[in-house]
CSV table of C-alpha atoms in Angstrom, one decimal:
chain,number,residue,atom,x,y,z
V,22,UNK,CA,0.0,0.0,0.0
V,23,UNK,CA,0.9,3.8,0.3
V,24,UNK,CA,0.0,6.9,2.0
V,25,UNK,CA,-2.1,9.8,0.4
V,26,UNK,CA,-2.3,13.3,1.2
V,27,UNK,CA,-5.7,14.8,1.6
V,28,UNK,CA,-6.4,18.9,1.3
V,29,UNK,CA,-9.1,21.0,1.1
V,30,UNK,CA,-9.5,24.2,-0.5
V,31,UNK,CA,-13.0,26.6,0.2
V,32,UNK,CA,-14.5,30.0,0.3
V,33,UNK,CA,-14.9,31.5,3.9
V,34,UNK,CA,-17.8,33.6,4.4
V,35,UNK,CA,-15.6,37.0,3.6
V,36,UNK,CA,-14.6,35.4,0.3
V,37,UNK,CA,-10.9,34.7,0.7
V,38,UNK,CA,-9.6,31.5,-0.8
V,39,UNK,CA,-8.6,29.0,2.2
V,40,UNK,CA,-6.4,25.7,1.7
V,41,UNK,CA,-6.2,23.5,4.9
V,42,UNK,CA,-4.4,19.7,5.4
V,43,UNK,CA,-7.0,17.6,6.8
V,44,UNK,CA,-4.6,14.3,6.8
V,45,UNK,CA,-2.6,11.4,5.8
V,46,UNK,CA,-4.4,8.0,4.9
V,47,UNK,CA,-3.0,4.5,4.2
V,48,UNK,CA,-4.0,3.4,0.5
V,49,UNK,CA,-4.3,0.0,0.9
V,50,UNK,CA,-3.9,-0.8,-3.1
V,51,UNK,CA,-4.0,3.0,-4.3
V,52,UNK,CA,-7.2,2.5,-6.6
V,53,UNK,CA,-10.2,4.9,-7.3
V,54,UNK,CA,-12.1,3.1,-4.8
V,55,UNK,CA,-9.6,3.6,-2.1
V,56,UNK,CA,-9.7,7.1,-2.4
V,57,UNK,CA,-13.1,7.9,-2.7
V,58,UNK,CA,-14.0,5.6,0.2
V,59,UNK,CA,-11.3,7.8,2.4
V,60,UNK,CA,-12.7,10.8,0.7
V,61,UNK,CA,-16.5,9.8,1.5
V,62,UNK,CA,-15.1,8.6,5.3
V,63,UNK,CA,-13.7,12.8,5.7
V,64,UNK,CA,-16.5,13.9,4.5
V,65,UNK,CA,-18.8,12.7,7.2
V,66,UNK,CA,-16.0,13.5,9.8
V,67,UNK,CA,-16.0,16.9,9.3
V,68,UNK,CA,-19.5,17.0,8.9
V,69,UNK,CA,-19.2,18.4,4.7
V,70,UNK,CA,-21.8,17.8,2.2
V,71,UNK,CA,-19.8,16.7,-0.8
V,72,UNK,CA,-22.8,17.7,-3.1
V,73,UNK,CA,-21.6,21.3,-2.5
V,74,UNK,CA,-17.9,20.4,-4.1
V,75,UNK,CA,-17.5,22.7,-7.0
V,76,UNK,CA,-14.2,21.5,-7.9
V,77,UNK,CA,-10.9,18.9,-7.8
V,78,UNK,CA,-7.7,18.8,-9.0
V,79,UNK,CA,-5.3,15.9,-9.2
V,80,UNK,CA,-2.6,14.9,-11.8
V,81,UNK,CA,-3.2,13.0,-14.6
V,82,UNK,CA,-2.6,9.8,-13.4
V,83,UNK,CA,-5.7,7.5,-14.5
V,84,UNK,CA,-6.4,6.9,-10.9
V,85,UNK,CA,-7.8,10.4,-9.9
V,86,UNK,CA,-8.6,11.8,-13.7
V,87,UNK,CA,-9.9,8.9,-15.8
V,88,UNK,CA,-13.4,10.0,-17.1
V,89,UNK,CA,-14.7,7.0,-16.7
V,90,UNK,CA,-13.5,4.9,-13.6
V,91,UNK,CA,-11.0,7.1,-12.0
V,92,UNK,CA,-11.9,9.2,-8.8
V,93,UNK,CA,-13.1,12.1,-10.7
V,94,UNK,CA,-15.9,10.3,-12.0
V,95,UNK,CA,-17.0,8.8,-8.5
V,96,UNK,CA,-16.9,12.3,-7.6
V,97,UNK,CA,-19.2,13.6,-9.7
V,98,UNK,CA,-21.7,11.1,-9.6
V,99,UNK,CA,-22.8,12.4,-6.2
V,100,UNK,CA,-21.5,15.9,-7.2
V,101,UNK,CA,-22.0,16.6,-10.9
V,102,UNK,CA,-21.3,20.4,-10.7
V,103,UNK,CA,-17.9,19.1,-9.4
V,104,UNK,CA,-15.3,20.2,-12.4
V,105,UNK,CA,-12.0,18.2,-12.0
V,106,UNK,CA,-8.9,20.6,-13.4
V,107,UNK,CA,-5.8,19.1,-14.1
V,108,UNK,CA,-3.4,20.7,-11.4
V,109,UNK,CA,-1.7,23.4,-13.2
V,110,UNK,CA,1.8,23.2,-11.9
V,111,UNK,CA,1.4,19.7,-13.1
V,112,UNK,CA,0.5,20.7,-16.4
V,113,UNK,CA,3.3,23.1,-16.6
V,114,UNK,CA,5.8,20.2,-15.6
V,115,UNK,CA,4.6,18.2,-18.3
V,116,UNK,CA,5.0,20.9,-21.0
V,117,UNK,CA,8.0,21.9,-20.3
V,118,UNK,CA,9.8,17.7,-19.9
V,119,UNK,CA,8.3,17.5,-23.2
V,120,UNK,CA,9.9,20.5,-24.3
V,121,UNK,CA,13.4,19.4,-23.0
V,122,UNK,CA,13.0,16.1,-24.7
V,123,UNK,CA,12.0,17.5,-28.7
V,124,UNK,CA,15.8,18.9,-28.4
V,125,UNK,CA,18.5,17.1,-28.3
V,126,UNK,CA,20.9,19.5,-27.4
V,127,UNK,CA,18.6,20.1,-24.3
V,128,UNK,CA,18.7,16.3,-23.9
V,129,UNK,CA,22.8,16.1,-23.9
V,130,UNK,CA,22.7,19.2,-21.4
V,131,UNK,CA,20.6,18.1,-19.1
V,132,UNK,CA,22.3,14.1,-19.5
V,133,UNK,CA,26.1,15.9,-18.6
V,134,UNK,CA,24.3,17.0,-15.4
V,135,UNK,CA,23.4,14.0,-14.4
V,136,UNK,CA,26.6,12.6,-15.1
V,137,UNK,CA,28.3,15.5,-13.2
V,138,UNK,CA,25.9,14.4,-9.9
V,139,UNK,CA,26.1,10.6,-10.3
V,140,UNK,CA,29.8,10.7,-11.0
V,141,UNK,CA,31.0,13.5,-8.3
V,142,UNK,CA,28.6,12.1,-5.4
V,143,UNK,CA,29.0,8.3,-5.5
V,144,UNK,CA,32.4,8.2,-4.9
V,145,UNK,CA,33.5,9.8,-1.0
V,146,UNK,CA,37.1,10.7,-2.3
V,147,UNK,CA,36.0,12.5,-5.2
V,148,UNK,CA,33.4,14.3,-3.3
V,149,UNK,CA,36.1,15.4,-0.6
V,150,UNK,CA,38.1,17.1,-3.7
V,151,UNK,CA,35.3,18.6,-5.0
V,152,UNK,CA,34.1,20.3,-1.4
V,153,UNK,CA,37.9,21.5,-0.9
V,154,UNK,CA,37.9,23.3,-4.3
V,155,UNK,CA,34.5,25.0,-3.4
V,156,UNK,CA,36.4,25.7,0.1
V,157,UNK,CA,39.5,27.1,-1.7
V,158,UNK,CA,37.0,29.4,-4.1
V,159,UNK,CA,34.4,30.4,-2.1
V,160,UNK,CA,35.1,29.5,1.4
V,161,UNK,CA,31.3,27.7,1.6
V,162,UNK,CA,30.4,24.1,0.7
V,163,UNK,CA,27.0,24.0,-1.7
V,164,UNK,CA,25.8,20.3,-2.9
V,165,UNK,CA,25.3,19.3,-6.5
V,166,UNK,CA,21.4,18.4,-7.0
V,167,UNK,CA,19.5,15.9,-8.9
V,168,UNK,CA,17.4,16.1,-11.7
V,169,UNK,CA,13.7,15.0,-11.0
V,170,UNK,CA,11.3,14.5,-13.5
V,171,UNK,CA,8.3,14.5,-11.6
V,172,UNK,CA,9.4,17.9,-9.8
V,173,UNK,CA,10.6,20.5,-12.4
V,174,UNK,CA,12.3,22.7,-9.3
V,175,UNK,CA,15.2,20.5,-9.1
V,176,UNK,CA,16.0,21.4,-12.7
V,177,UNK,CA,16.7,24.8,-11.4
V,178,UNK,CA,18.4,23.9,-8.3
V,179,UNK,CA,20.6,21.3,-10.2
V,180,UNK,CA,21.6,24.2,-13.2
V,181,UNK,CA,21.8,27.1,-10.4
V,182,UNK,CA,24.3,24.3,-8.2
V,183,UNK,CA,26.6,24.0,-11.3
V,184,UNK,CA,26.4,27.6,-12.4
V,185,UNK,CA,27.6,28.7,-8.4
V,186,UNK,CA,30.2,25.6,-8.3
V,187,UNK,CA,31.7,25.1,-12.5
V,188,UNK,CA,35.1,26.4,-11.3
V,189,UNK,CA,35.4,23.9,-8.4
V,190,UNK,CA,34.1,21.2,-10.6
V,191,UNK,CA,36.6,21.7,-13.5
V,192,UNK,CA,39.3,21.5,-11.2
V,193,UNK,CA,38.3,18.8,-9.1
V,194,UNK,CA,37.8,16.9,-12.6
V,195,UNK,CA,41.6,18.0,-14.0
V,196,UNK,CA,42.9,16.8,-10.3
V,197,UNK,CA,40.9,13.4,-11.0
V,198,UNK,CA,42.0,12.8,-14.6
V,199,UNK,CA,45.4,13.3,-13.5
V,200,UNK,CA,45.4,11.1,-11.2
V,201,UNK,CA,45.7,12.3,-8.1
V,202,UNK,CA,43.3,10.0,-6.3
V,203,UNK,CA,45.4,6.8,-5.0
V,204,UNK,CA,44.2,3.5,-6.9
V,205,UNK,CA,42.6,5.3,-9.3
V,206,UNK,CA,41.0,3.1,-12.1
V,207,UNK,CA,41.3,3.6,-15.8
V,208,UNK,CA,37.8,3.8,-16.1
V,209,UNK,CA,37.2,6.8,-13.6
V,210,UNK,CA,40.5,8.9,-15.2
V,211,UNK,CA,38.5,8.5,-18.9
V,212,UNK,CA,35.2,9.2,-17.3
V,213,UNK,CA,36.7,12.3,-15.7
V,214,UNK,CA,38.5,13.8,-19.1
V,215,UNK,CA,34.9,12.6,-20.7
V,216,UNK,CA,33.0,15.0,-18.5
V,217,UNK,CA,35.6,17.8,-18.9
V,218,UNK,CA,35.3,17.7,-22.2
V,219,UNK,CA,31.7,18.3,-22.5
V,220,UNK,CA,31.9,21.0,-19.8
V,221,UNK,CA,35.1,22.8,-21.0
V,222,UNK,CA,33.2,24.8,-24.2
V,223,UNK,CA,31.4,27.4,-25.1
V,224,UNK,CA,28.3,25.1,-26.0
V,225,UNK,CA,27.8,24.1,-22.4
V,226,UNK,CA,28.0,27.7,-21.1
V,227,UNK,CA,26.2,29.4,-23.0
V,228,UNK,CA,22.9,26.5,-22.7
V,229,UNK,CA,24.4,26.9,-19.0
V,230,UNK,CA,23.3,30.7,-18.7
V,231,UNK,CA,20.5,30.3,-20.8
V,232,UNK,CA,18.8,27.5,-19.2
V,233,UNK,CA,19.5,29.5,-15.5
V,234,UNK,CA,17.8,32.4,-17.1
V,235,UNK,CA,14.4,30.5,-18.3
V,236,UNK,CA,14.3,28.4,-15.2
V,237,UNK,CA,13.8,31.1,-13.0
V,238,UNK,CA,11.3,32.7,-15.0
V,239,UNK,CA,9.5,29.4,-15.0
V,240,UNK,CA,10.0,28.5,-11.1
V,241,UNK,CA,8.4,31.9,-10.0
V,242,UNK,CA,5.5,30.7,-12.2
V,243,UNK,CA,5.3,27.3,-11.0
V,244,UNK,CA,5.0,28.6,-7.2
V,245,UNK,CA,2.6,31.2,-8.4
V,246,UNK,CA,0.2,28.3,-9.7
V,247,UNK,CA,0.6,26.5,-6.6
V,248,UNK,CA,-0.2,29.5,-4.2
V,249,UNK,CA,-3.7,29.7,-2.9
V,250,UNK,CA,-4.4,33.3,-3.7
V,251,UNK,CA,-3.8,32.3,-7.5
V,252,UNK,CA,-6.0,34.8,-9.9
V,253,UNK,CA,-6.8,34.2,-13.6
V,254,UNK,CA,-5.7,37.5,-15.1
V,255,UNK,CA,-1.7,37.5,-13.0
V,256,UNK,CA,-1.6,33.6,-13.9
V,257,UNK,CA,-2.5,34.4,-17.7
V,258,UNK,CA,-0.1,37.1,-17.7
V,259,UNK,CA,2.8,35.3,-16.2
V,260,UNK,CA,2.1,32.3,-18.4
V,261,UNK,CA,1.8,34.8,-21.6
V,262,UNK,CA,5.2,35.8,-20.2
V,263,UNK,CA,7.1,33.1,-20.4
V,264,UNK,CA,5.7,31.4,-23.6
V,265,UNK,CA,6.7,34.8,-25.4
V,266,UNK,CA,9.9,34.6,-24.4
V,267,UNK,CA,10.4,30.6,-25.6
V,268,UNK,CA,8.7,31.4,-28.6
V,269,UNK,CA,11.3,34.3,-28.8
V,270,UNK,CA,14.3,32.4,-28.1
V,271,UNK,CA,12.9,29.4,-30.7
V,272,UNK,CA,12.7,31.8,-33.3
């Protein structure tokens, strides 16, 4: 089984958007069913008529959005006024791994970087060279991040890491490919002159820059879809906002 997350937005009586946690539930086989009985169970807890439900929103996984037998459609059997919306932040994550993946320079930028993380942080020696360099540069230690897939934030965290730390990681890959690490295998000397290579040009600094630049455009929008005081017209104009600037930089 698993464990889902249940919240609840509504209108209070002045008109202001609320969002509140009401738990954590164990999913014994994470179907429709499961959820809805949960959902039906809270319902009667708190003492909420679910006929008055104007709205959900879930992901689209085929559990919760399926038209037909997924919890949407449960829910609007007893509630047909009940819209479902595909979460927007979701949709937005979507679009944009979708984007990344119709270029394949985006696909070999994004592939170095998690090359850079697997091969820097699996190994504790070449992890202690790397967090000296940082020391040496910038007298603070900042970690590499992962790529996530499912959580488009850690694309920005992972280019904004390399961008802050691409001296220490040049030289702590020059230290490695000559080998300065005691026993060092062929395999990790080549690996290291293999990542320097596709680090050490202009190529990879300039998608380096660009990509920081459009990530944070697109990770103030992401928070701004998941805030609870979202409004149409700010969320239109921030999504207008950064489509005109891809468009732009497609061109």
């Amino acid at each position: 089984g698993c464990v889902g997350c249940v919240w609840l937005w509504f209108v209070d009586q002045q008109g202001d958007i609320r969002e509140h946690f009401l738990c954590f539930e164990e999913l014994p086989n994470a179907t429709a069913n499961d959820y809805f009985v949960i959902i039906k169970k809270l319902m009667k807890e708190y003492k909420l008529d679910i006929s008055l439900c104007r709205s959900q929103a879930y992901d689209g996984a085929n559990t919760t959005s399926g038209r037909f037998s997924g919890l949407q459609s449960k829910i609007k059997d007893i509630s047909p006024l009940a819209l479902y919306i595909h979460c927007c932040a979701h949709n937005l994550n979507l679009v944009l791994i979708d984007s990344i993946r119709s270029s394949i320079n985006a696909v070999s930028f994004f592939g170095t970087f998690e090359a850079l993380y697997t091969f820097i942080t699996s190994s504790l020696p070449r992890l202690k060279i790397f967090e000296a360099e940082q020391k040496k540069i910038d007298g603070l230690v900042l970690t590499l991040k992962q790529l996530s897939e499912t959580r488009w934030a850690s694309h920005k965290r992972a280019v904004d890491s390399v961008y802050i730390n691409l001296p220490a990681i040049v030289i702590s890959l020059k230290r490695i490919s000559d080998g300065e690490l005691p026993n060092t295998k062929l395999k990790t000397i080549s690996e290291a002159q293999g990542l320097l290579f596709q680090i050490m040009n202009f190529k990879f600094s300039f998608l380096l820059a660009l990509w920081k630049n459009i990530l944070g455009k697109v990770n103030i929008l992401s928070n701004y879809l998941q805030n609870s005081k979202i409004d149409l017209i700010t969320t239109h104009d921030m999504v207008s906002t950064c489509f005109f600037r891809y468009f732009i930089f497609k061109k």
